[in-house]
Short mmCIF file of C-alpha atoms in Angstrom, two decimals:
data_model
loop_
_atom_site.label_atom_id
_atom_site.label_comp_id
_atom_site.label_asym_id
_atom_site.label_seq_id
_atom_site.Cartn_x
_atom_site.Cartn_y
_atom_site.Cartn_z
CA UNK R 1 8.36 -14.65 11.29
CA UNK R 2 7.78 -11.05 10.14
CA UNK R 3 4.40 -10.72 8.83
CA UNK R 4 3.21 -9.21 5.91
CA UNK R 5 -0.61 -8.27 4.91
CA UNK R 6 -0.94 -7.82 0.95
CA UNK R 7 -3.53 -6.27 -0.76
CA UNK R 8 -4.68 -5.99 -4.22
CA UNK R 9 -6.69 -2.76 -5.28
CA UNK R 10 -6.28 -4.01 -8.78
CA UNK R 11 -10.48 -3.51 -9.64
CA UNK R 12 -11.74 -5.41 -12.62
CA UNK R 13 -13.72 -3.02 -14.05
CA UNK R 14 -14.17 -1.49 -18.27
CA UNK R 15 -11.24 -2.27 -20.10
CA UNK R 16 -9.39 -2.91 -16.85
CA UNK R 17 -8.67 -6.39 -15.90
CA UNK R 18 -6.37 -5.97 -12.95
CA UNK R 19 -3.74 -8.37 -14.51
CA UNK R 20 -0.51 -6.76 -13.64
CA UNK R 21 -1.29 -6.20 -9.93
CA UNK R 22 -2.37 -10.34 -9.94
CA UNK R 23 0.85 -10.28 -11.04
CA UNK R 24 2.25 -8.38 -8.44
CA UNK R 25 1.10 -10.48 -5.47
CA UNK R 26 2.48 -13.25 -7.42
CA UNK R 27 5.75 -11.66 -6.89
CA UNK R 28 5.19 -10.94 -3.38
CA UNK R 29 4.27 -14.86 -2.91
CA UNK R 30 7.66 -15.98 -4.54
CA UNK R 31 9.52 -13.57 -1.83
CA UNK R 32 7.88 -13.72 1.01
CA UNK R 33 7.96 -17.23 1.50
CA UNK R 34 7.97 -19.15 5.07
CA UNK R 35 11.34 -20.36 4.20
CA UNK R 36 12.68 -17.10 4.14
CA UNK R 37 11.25 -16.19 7.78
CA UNK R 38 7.43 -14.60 6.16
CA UNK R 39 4.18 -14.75 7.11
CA UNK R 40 1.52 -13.34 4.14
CA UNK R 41 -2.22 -12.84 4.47
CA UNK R 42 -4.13 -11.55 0.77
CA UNK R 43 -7.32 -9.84 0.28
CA UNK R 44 -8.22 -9.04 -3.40
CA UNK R 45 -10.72 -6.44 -3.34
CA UNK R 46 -13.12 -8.14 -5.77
CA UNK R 47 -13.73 -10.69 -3.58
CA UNK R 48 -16.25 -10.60 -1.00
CA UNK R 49 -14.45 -9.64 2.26
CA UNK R 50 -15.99 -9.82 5.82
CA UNK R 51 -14.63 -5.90 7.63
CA UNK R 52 -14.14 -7.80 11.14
CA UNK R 53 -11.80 -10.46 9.26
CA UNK R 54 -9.66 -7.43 7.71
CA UNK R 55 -9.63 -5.12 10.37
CA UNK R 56 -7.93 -8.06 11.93
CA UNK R 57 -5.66 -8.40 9.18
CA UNK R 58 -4.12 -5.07 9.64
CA UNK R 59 -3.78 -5.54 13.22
CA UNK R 60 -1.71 -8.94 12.67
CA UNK R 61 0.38 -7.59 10.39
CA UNK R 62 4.09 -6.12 11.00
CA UNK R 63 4.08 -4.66 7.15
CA UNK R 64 0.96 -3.77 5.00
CA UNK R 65 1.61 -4.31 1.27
CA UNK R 66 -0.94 -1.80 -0.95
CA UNK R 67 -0.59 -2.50 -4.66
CA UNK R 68 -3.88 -0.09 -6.93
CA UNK R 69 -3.61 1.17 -10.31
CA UNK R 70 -3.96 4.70 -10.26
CA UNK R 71 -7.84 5.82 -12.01
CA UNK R 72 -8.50 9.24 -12.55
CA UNK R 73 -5.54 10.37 -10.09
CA UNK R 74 -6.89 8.29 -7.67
CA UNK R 75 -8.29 5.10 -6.38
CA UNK R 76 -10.60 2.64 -7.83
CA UNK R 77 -13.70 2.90 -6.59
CA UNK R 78 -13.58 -0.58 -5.23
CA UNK R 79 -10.68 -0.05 -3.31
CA UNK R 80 -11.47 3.25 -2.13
CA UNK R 81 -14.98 1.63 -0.51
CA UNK R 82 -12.69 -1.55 1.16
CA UNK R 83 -10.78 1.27 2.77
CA UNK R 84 -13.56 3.47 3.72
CA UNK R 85 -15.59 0.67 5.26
CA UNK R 86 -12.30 -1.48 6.84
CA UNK R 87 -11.00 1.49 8.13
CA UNK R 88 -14.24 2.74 9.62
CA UNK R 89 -14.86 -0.85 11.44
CA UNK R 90 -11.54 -0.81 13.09
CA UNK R 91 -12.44 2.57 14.74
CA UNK R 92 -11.74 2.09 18.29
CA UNK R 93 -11.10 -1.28 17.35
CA UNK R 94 -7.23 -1.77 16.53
CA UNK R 95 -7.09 0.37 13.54
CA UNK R 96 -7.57 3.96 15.15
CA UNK R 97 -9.05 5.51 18.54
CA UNK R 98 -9.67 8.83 17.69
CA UNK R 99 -8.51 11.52 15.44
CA UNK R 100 -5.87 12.57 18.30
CA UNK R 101 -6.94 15.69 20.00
CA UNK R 102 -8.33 16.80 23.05
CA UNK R 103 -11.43 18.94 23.85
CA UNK R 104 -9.53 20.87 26.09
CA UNK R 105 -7.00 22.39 23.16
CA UNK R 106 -8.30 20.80 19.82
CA UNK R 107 -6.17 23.20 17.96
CA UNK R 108 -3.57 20.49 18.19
CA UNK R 109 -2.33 16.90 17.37
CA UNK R 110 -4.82 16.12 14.81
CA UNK R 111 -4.30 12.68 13.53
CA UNK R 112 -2.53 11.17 16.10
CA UNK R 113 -5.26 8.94 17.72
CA UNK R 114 -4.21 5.57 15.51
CA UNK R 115 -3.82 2.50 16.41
CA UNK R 116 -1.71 0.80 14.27
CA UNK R 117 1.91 2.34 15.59
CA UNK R 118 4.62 -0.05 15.62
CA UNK R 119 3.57 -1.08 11.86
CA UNK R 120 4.69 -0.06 8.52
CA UNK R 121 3.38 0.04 5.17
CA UNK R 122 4.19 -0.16 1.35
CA UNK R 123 2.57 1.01 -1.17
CA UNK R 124 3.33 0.18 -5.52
CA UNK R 125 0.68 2.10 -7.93
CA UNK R 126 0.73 1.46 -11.50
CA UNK R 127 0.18 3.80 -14.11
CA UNK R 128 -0.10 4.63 -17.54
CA UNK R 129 1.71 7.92 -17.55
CA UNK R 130 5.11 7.35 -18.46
CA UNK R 131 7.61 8.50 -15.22
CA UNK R 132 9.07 11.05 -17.26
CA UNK R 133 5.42 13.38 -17.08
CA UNK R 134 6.28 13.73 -13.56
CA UNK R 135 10.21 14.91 -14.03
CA UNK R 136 10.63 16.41 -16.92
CA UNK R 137 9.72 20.31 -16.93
CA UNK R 138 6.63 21.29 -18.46
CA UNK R 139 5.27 17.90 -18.18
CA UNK R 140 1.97 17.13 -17.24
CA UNK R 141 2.85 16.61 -13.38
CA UNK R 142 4.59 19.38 -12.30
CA UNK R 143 7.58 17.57 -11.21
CA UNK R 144 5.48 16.58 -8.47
CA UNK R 145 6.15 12.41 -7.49
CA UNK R 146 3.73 10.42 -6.92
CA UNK R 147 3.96 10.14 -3.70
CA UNK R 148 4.12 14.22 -3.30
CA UNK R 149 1.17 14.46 -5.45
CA UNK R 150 -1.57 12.30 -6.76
CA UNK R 151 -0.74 9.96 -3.76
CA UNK R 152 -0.43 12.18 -0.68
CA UNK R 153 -3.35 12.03 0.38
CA UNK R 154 -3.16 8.17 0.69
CA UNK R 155 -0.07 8.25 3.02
CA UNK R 156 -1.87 10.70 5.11
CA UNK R 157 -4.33 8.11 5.52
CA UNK R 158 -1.35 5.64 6.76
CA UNK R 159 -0.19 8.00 8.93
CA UNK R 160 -3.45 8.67 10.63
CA UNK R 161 -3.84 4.96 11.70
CA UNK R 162 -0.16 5.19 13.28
CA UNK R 163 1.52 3.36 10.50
CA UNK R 164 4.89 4.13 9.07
CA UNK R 165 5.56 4.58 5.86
CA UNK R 166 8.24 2.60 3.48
CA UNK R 167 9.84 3.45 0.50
CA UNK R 168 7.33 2.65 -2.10
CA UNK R 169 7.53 1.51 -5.87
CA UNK R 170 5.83 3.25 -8.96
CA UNK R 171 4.78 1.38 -12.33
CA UNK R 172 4.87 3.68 -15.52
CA UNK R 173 3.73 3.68 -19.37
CA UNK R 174 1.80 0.07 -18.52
CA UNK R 175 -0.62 0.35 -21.63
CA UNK R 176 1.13 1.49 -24.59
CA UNK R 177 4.95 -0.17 -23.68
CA UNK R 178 3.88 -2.95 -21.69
CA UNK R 179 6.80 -4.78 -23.59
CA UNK R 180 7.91 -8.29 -22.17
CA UNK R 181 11.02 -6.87 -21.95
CA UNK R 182 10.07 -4.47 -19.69
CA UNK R 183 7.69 -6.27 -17.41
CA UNK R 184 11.41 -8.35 -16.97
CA UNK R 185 12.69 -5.61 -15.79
CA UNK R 186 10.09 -4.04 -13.55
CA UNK R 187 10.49 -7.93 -11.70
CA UNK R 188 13.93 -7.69 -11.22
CA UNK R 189 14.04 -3.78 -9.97
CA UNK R 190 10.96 -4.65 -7.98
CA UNK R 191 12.46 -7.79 -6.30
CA UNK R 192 15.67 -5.67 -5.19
CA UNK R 193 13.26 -3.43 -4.24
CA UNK R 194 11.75 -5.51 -1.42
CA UNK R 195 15.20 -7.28 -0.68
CA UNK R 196 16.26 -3.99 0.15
CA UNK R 197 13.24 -2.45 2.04
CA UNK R 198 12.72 -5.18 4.07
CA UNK R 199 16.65 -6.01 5.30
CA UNK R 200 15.90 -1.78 6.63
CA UNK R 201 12.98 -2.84 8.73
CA UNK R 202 13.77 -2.47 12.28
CA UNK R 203 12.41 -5.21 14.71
CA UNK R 204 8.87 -6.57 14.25
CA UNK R 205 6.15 -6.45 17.17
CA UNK R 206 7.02 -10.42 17.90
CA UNK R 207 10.72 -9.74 17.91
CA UNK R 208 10.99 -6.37 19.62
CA UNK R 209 8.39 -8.48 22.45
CA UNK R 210 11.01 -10.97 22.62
CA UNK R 211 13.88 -9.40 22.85
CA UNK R 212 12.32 -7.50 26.06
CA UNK R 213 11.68 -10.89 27.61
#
């Protein structure tokens, strides 16, 4: 069973009632089902959480699913403090040893001390900005994706805990064309989406320990 930790940085918050990322993880529940060889944990961020229980959770898990809205070019606050304080518990205690380098040369191999190798993650944001203000010239972007810009930081972050990253998938113009029509849509490209990610995968930590045995 390949296992797969999904979280929802969808904050309630203002005008914002984290709908379309409950939405999301309903998706996820409809395709990773036990049927079709999954394994899910959730955490919703509004919920009380306990920082043992999810530092756990990332350590279980063969593929970490992020789905945030995107506030102010960046996290919700909420979501920003789960990371900052989950992260910071599994220091030296499955999430990350270190930051990577050595006293005798710290010049070097900064951010390689993670734990979490051998895992991979995905992350969806959702916006209001439609996608074309981030490839049309002129626009408001740069021409910069997401994942080159607002988000870079974030896969850093991944990438300091040892995690690798998967193709990820963006949300656009979510307030003002929120249309049925193309909430349709966004299931059906979003479904493909994880048919095809996940068939990529290579083996999970259970498997690849099997297949040694």
């Amino acid at each position: 069973m390949t296992k797969i930790f999904i979280i929802n940085g969808g904050q309630h918050f203002a005008h914002s009632g984290g709908k379309f990322n409950q939405t999301l993880v309903q998706w996820d529940k409809s395709f990773f089902t036990p049927d079709s060889g999954f394994e899910i944990q959730t955490t919703d961020i509004n919920e009380p959480y306990d920082l043992d229980d999810e530092v756990s959770k990332f350590v279980w898990a063969d593929v970490v699913i992020y789905h945030t809205p995107v506030w102010w070019f960046g996290l919700p606050h909420k979501f920003k403090e789960y990371l900052d304080t989950v992260f910071t518990a599994g220091h030296r205690n499955g999430i990350y040893y270190s930051d990577g380098r050595k006293r005798e040369n710290p010049e070097i191999n900064y951010g390689t001390g993670g734990s979490l190798h051998g895992r991979h993650y995905m992350l969806t944001t959702t916006w209001n900005a439609p996608e074309t203000a981030f490839t049309l010239p002129g626009e408001f972007f740069h021409q910069k994706s997401v994942d080159e810009g607002v988000m870079f930081g974030f896969h850093r972050m991944n990438a300091f805990t040892g995690m690798k990253q998967l193709g990820g998938f963006h949300f656009h113009d979510l307030e003002k064309n929120a249309t049925p029509e193309r909430i349709q849509d966004y299931f059906e490209r979003y479904t493909f989406h994880l048919s095809e990610t996940i068939q990529s995968l290579p083996l999970t930590k259970t498997e690849a320990k099997a297949e040694l045995c």
